[in-house]
PDB file of N, CA, C and O in Angstrom:
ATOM      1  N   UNK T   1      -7.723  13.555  16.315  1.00 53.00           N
ATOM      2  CA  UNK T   1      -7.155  12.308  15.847  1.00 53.00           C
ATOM      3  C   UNK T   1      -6.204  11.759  16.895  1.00 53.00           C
ATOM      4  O   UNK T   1      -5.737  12.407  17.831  1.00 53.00           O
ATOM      5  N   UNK T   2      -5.969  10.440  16.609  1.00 64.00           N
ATOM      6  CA  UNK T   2      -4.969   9.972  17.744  1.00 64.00           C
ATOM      7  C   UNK T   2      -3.738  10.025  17.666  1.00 64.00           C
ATOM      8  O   UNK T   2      -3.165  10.942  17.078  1.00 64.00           O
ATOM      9  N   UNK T   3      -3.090   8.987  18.285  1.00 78.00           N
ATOM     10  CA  UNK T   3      -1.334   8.907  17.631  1.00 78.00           C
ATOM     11  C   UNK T   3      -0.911   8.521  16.812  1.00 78.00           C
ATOM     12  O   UNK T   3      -0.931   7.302  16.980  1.00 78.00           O
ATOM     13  N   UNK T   4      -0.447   8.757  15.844  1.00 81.00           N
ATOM     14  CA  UNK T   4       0.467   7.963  14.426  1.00 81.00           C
ATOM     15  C   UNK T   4       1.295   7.054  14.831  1.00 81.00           C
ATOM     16  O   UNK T   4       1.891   7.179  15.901  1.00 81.00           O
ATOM     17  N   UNK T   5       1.494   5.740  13.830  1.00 84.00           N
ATOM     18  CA  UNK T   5       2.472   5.540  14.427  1.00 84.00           C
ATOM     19  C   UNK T   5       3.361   4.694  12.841  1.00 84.00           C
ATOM     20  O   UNK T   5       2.918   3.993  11.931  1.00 84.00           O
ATOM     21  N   UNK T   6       4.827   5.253  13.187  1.00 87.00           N
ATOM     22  CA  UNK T   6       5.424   4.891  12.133  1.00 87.00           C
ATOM     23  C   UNK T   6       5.787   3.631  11.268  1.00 87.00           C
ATOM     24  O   UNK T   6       5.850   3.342  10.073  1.00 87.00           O
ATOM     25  N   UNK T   7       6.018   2.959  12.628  1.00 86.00           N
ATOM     26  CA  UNK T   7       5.900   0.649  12.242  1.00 86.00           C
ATOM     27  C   UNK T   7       4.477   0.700  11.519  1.00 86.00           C
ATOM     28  O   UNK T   7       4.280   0.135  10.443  1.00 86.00           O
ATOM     29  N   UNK T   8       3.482   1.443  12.218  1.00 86.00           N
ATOM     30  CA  UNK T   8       1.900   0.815  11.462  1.00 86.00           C
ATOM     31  C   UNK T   8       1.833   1.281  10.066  1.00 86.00           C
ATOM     32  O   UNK T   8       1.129   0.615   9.306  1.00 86.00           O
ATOM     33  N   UNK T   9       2.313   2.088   9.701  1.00 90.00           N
ATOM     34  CA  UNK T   9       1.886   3.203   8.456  1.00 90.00           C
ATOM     35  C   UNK T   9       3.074   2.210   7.625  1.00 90.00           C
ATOM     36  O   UNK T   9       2.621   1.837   6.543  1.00 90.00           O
ATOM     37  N   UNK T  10       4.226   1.801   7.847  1.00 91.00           N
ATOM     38  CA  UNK T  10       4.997   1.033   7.222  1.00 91.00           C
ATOM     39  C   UNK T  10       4.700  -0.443   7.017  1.00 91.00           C
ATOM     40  O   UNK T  10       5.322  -1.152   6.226  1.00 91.00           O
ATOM     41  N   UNK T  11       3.489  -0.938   7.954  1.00 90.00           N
ATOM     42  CA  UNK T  11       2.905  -2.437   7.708  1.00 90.00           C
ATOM     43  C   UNK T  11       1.692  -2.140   6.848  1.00 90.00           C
ATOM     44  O   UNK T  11       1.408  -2.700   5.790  1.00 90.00           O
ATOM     45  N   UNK T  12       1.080  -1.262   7.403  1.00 90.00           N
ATOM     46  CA  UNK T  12      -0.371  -0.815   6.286  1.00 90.00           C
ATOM     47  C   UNK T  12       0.143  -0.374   5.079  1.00 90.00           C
ATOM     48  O   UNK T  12      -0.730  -0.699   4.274  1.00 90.00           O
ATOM     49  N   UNK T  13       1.308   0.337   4.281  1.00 91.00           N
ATOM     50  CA  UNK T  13       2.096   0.597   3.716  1.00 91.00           C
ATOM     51  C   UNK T  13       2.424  -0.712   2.431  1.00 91.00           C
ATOM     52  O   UNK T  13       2.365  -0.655   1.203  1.00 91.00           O
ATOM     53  N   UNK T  14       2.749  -1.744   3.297  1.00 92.00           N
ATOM     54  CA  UNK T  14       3.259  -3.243   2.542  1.00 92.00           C
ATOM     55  C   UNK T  14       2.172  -3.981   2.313  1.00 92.00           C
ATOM     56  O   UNK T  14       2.090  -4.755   1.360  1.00 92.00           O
ATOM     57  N   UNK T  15       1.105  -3.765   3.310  1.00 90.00           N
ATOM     58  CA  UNK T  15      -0.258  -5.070   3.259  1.00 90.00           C
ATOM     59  C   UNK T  15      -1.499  -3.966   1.725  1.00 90.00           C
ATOM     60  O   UNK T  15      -2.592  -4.350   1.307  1.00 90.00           O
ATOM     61  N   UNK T  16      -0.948  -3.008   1.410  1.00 88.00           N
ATOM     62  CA  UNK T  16      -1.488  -2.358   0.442  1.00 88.00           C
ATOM     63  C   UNK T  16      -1.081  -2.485  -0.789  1.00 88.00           C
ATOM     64  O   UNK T  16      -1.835  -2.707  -1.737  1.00 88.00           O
ATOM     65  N   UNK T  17       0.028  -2.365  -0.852  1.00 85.00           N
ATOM     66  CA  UNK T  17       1.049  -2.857  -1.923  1.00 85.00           C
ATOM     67  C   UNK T  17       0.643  -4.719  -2.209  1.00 85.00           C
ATOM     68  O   UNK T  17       0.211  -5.071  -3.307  1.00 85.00           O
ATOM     69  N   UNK T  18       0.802  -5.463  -1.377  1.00 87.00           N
ATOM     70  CA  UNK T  18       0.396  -6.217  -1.976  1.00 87.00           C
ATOM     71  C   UNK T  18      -0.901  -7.275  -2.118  1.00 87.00           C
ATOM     72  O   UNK T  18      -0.832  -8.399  -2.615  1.00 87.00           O
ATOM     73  N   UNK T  19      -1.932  -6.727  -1.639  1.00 83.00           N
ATOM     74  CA  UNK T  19      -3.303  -6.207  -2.025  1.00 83.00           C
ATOM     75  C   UNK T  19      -3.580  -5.859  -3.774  1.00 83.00           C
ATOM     76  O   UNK T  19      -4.317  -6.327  -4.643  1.00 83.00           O
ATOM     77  N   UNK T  20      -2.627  -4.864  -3.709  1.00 79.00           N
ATOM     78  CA  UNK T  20      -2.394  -4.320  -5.103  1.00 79.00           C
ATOM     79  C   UNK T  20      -2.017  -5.316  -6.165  1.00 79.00           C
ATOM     80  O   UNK T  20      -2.583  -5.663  -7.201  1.00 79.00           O
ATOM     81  N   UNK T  21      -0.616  -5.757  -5.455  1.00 76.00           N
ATOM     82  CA  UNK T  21       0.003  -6.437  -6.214  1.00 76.00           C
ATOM     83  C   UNK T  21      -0.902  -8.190  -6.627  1.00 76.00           C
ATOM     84  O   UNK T  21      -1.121  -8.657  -7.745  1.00 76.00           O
ATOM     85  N   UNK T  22      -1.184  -8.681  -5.510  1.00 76.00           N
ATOM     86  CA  UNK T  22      -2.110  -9.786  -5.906  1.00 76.00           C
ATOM     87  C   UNK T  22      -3.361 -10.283  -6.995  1.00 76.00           C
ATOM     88  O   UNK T  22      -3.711 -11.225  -7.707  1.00 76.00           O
ATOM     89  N   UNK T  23      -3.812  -8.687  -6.488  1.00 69.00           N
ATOM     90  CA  UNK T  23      -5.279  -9.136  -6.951  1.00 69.00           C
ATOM     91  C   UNK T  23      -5.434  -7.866  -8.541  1.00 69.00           C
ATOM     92  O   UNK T  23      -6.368  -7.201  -8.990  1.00 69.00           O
ATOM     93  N   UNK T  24      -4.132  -8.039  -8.901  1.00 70.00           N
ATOM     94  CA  UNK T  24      -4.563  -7.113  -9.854  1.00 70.00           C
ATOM     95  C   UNK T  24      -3.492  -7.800 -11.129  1.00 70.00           C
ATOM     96  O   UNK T  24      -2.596  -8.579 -10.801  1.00 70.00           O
ATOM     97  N   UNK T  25      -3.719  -7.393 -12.633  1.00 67.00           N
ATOM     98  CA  UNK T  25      -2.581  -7.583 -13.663  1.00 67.00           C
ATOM     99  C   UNK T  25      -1.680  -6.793 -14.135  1.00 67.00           C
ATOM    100  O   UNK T  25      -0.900  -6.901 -15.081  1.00 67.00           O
ATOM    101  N   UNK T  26      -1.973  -5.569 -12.977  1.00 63.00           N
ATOM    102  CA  UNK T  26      -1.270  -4.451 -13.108  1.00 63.00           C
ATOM    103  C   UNK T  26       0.601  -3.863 -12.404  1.00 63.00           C
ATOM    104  O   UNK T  26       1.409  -4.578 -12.996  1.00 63.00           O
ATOM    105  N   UNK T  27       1.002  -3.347 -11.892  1.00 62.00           N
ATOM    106  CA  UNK T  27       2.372  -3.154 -11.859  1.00 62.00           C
ATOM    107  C   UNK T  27       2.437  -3.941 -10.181  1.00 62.00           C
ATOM    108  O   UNK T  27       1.811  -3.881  -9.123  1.00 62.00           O
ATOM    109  N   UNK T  28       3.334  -4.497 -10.624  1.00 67.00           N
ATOM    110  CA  UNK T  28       3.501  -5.775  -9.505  1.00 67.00           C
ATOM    111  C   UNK T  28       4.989  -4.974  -7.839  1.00 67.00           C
ATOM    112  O   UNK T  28       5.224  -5.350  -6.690  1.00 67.00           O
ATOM    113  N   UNK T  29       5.592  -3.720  -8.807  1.00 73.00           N
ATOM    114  CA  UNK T  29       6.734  -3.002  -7.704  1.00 73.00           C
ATOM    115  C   UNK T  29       6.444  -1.983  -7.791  1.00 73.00           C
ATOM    116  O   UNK T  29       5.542  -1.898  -8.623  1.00 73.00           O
ATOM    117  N   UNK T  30       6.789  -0.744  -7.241  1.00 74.00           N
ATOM    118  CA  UNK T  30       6.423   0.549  -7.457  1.00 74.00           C
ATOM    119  C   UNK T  30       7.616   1.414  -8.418  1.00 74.00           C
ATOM    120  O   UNK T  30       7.593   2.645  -8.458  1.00 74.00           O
ATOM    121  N   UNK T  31       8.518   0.703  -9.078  1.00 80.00           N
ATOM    122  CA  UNK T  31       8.751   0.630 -10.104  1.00 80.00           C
ATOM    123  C   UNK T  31       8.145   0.625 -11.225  1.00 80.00           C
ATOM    124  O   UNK T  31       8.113   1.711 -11.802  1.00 80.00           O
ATOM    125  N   UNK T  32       7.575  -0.385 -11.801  1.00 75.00           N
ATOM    126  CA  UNK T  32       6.914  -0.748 -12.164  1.00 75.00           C
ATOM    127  C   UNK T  32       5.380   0.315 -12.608  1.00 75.00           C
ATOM    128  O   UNK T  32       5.051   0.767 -13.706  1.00 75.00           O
ATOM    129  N   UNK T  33       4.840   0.413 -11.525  1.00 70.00           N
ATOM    130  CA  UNK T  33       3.917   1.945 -11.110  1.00 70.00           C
ATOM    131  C   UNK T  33       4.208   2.524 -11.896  1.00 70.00           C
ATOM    132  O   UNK T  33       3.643   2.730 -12.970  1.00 70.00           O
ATOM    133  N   UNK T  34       5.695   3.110 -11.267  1.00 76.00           N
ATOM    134  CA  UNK T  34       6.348   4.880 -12.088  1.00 76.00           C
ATOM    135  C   UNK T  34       5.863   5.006 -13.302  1.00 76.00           C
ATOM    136  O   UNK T  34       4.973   5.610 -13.900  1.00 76.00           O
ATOM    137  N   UNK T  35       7.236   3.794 -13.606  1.00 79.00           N
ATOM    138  CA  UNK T  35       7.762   3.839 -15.453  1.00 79.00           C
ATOM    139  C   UNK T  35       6.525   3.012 -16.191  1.00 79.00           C
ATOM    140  O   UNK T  35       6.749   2.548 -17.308  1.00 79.00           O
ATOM    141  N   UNK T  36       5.459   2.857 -15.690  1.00 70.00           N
ATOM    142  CA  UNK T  36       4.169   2.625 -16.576  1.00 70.00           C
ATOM    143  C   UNK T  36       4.435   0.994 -17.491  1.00 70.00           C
ATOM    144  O   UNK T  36       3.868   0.530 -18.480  1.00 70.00           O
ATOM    145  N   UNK T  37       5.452   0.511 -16.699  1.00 70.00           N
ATOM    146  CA  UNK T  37       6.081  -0.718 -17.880  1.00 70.00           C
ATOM    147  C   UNK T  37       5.152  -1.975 -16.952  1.00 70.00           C
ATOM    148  O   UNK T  37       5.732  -2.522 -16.014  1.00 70.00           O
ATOM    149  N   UNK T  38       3.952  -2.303 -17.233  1.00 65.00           N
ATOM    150  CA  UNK T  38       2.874  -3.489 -16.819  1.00 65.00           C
ATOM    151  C   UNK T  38       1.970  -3.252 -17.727  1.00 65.00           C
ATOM    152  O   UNK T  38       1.934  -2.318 -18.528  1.00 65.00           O
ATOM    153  N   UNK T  39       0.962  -4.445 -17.531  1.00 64.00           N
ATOM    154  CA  UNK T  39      -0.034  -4.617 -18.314  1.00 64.00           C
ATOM    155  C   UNK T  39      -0.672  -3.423 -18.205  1.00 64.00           C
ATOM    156  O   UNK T  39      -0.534  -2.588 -17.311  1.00 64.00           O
ATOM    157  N   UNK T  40      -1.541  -3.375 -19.378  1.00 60.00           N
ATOM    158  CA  UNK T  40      -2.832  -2.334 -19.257  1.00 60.00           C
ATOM    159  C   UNK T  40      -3.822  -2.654 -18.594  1.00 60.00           C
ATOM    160  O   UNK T  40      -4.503  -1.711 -18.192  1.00 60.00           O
ATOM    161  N   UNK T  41      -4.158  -3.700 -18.324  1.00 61.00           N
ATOM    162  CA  UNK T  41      -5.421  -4.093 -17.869  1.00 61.00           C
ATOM    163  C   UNK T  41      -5.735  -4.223 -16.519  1.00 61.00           C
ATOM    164  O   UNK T  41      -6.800  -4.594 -16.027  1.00 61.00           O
ATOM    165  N   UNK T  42      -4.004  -3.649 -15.590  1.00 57.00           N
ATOM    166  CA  UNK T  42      -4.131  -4.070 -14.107  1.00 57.00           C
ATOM    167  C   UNK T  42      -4.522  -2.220 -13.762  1.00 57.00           C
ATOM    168  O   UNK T  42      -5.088  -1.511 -14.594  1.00 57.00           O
ATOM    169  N   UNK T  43      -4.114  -1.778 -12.519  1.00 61.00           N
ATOM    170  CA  UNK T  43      -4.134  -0.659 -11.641  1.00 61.00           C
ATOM    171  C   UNK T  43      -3.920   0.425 -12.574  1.00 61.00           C
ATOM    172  O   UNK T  43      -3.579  -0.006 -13.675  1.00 61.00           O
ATOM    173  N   UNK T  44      -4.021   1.954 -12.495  1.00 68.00           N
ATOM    174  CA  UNK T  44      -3.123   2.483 -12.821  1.00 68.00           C
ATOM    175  C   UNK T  44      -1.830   3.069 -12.306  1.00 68.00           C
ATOM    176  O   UNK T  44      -1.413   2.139 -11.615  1.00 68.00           O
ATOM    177  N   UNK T  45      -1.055   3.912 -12.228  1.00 72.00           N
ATOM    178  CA  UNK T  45      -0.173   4.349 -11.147  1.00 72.00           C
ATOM    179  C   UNK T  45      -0.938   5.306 -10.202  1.00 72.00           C
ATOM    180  O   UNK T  45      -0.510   5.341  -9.048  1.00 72.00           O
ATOM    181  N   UNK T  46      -2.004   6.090 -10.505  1.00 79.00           N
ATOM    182  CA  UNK T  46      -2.524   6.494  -9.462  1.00 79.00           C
ATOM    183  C   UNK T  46      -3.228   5.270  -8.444  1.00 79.00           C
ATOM    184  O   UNK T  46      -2.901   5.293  -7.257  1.00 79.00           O
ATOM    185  N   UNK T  47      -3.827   4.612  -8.738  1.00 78.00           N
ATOM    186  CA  UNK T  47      -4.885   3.416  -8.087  1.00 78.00           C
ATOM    187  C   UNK T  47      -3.641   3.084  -7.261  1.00 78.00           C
ATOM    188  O   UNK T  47      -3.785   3.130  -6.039  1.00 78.00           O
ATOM    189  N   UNK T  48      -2.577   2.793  -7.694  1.00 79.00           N
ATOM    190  CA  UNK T  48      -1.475   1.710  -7.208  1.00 79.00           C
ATOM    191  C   UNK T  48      -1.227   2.437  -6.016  1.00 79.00           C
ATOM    192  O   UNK T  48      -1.546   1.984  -4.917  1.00 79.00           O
ATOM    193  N   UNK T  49      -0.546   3.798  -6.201  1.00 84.00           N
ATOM    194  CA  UNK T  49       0.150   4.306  -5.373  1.00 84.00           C
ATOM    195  C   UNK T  49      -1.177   5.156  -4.223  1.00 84.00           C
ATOM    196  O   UNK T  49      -0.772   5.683  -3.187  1.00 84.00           O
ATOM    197  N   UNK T  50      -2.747   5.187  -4.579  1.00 87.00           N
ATOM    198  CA  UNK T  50      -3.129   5.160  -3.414  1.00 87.00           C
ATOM    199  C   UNK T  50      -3.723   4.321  -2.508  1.00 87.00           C
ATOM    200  O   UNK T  50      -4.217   4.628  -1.423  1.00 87.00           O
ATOM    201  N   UNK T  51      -3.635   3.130  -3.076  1.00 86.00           N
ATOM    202  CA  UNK T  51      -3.530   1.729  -2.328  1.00 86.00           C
ATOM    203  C   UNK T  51      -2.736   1.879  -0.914  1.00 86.00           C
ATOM    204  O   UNK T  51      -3.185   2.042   0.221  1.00 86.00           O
ATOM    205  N   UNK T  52      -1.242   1.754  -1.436  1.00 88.00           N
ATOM    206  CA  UNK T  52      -0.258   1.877  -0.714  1.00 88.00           C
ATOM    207  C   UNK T  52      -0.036   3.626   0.331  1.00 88.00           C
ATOM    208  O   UNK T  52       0.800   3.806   1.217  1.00 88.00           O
ATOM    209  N   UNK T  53      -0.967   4.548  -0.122  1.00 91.00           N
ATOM    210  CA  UNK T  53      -1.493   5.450   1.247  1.00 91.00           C
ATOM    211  C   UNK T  53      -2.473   5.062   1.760  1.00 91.00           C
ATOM    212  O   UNK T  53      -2.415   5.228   2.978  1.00 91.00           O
ATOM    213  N   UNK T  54      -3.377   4.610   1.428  1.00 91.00           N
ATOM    214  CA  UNK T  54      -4.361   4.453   1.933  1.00 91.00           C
ATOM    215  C   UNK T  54      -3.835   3.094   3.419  1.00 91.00           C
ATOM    216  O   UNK T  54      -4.241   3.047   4.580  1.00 91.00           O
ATOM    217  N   UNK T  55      -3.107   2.440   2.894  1.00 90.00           N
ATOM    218  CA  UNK T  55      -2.765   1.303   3.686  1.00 90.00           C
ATOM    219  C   UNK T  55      -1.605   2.037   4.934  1.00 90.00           C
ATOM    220  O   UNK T  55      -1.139   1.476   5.925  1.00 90.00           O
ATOM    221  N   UNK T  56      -1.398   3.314   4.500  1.00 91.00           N
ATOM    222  CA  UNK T  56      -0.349   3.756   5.354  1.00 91.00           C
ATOM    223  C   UNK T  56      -0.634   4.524   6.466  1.00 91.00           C
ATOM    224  O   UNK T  56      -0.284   4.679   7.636  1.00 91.00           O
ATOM    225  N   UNK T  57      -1.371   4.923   5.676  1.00 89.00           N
ATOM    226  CA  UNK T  57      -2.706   5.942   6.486  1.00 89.00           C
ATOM    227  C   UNK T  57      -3.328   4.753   7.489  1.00 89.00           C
ATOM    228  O   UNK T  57      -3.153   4.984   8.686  1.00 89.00           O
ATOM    229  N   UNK T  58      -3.904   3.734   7.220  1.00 89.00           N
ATOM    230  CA  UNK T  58      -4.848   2.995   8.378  1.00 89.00           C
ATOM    231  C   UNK T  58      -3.809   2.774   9.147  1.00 89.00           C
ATOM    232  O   UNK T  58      -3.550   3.406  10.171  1.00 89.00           O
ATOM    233  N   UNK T  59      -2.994   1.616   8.556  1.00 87.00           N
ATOM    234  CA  UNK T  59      -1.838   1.407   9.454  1.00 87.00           C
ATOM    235  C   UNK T  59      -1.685   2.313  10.658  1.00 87.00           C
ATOM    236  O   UNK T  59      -2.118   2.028  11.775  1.00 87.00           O
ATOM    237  N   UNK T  60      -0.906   3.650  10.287  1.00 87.00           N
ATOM    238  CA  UNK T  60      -0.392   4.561  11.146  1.00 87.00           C
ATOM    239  C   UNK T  60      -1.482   4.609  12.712  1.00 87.00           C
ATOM    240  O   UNK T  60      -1.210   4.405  13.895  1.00 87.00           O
ATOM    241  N   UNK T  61      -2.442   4.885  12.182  1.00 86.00           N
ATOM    242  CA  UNK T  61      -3.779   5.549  13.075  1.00 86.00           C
ATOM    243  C   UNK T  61      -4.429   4.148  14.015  1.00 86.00           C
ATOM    244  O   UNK T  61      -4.823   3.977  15.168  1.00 86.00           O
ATOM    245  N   UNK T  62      -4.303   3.476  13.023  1.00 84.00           N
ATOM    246  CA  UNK T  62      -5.406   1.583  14.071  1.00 84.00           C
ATOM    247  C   UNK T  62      -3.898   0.742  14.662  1.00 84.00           C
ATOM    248  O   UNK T  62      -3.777   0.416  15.842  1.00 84.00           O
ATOM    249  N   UNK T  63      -3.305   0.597  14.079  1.00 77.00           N
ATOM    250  CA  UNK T  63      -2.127  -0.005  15.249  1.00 77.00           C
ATOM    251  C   UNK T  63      -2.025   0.081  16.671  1.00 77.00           C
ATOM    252  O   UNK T  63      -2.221  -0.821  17.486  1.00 77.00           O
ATOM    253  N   UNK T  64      -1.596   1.625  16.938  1.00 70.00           N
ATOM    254  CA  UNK T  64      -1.331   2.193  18.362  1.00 70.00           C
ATOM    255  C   UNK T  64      -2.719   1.993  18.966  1.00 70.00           C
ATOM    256  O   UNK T  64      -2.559   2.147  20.176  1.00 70.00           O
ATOM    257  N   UNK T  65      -3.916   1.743  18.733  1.00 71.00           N
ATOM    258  CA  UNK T  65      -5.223   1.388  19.492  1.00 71.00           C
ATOM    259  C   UNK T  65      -5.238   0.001  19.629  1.00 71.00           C
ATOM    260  O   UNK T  65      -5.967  -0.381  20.545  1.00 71.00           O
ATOM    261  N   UNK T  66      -4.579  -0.997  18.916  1.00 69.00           N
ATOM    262  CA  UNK T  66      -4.820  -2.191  19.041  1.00 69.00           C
ATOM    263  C   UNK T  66      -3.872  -2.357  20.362  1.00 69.00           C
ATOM    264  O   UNK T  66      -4.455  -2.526  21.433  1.00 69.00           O
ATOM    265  N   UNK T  67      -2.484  -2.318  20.350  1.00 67.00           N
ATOM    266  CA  UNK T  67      -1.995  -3.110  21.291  1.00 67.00           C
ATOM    267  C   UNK T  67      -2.294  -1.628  22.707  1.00 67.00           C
ATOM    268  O   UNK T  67      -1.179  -1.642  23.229  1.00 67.00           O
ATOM    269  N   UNK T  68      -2.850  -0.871  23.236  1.00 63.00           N
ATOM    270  CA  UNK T  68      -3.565  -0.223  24.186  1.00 63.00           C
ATOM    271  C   UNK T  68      -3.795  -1.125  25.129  1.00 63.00           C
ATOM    272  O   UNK T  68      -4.434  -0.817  26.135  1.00 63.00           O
TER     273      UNK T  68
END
């Protein structure tokens, strides 16, 4: 694997979150997530919170190749 990098995993991090947060009726903060207090019909707190790895994860890894 390549280099991590911490700015990317913290922008992939936010562009996941609100991904999440947009396109769903579900917990709009990660607050929200925790304490289960949103609609039923959006994310659950698992979905939510691996949005926001998953976005942290790309982030980290495709950043440091872009500006190369």
């Amino acid at each position: 694997m390549g280099e991590f990098n911490i700015i990317g995993a913290v922008i992939g991090a936010f562009v996941g979150w609100f991904i999440a947060a947009m396109f769903s009726s579900g917990p709009k903060t990660p607050i929200e997530a925790f304490t289960g207090d949103y609609d039923s019909d959006g994310l659950g707190c698992l979905a939510f919170l691996l949005l926001i790895a998953v976005g942290a994860g790309l982030g980290g890894f495709m950043l440091p190749p872009l500006f190369d």
